[in-house]
C-alpha positions as semicolon CSV with decimal commas, in nm:
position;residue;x (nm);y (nm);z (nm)
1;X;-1,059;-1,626;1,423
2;X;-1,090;-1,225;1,441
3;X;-1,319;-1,061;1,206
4;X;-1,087;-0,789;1,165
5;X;-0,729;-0,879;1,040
6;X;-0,456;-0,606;1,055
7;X;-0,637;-0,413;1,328
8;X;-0,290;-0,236;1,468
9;X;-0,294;-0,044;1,095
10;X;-0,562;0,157;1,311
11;X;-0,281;0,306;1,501
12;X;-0,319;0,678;1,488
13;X;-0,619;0,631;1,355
14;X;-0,950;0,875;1,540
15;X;-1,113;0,593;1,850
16;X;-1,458;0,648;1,715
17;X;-1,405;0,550;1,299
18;X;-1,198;0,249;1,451
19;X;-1,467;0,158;1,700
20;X;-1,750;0,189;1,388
21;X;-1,509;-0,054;1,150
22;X;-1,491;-0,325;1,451
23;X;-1,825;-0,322;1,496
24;X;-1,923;-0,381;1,143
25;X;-1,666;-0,590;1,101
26;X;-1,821;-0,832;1,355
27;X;-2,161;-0,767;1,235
28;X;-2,068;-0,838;0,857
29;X;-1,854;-1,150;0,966
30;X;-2,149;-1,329;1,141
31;X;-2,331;-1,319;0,832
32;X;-2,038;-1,428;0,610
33;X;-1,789;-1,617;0,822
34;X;-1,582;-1,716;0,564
35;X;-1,479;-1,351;0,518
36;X;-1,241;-1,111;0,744
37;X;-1,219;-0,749;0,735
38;X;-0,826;-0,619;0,663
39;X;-0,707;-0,305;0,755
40;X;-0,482;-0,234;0,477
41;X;-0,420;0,139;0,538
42;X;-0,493;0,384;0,810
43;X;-0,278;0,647;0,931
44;X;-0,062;0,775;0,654
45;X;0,228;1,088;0,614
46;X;0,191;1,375;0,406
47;X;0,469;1,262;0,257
48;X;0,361;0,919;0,151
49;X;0,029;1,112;0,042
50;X;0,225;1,297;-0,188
51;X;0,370;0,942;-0,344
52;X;0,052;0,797;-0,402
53;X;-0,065;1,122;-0,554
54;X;0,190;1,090;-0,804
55;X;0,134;0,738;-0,877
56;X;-0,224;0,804;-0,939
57;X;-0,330;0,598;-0,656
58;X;-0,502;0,875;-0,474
59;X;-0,701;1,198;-0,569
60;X;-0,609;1,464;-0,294
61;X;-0,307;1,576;-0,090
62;X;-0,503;1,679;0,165
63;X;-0,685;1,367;0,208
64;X;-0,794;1,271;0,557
65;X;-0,568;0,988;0,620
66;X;-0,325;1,243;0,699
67;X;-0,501;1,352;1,035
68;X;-0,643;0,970;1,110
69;X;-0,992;1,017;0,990
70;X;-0,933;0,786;0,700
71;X;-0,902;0,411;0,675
72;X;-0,878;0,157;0,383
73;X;-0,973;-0,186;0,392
74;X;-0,996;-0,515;0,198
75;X;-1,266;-0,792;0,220
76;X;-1,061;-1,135;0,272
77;X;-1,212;-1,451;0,160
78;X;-0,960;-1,750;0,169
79;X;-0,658;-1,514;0,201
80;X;-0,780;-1,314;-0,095
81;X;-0,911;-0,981;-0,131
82;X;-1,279;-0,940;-0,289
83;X;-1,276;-0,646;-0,484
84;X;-1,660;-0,669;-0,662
85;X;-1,778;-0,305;-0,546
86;X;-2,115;-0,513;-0,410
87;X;-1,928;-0,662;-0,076
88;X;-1,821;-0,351;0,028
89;X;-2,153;-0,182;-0,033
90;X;-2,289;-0,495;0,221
91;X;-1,999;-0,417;0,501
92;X;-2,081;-0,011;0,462
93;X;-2,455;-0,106;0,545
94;X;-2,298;-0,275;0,891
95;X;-2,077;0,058;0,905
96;X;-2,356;0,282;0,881
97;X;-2,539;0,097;1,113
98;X;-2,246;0,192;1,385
99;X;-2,224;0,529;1,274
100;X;-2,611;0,545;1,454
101;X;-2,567;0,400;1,745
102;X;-2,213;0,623;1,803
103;X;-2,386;0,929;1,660
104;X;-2,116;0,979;1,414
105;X;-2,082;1,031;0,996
106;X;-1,913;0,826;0,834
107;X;-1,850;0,876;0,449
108;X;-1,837;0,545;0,228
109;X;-1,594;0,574;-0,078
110;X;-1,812;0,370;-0,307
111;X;-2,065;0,652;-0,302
112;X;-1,799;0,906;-0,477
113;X;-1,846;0,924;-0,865
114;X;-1,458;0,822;-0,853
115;X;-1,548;0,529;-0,672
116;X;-1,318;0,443;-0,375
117;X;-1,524;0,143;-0,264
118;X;-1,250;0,019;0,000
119;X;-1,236;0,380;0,156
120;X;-1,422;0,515;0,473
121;X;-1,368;0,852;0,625
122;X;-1,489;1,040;0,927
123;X;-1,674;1,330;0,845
124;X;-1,785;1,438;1,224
């Protein structure tokens, strides 16, 4: 089994962010291999950017899933998404550690003060 479940949602989606999320993905999923990493949402229009605007389910219009330097994921466990803010603070600690070795910056949603703890963007 992959570590990372949904990967063609990272069509569109910049090589280098995609290349950081694999590699934590494999990183977090040797120390918990009873958990995948899902790409629920990469790529995205402006126009369904303006949708989830309007249903609340996103801040900005401009956000940078629009231009690929955006991608959302889930933490699977048993076909089931975890959604306690601590596992993705774990797999962002596997992302960061990518972000050094590709020289890259990598912005973790769960930071924010509107938490967005499924949310990684491409900064560089």
């Amino acid at each position: 089994m992959t570590p990372i479940d949904k990967v063609e949602r990272l069509r569109g989606v910049n090589a280098l962010l995609s290349a950081a999320l694999i590699i934590a993905a494999y990183r977090y999923c040797i120390r918990n291999p009873d958990r995948t990493i899902r790409v629920t949402e990469g790529l995205r229009s402006p126009d369904r950017q303006r949708k989830l605007v309007a249903q609340n389910k996103s801040w900005r219009l401009n956000s940078l899933h629009i231009v690929g330097r955006a991608v959302d994921i889930a933490i699977m466990e048993n076909g089931e998404p975890l959604w306690d803010l601590e596992f993705y603070r774990d797999y962002n600690e596997d992302v960061q550690f990518a972000c050094d070795k590709l020289s890259l910056i990598i912005t973790w949603g769960g930071d924010w003060p509107q938490r967005d703890g499924v949310h990684f963007q491409l900064e560089n």
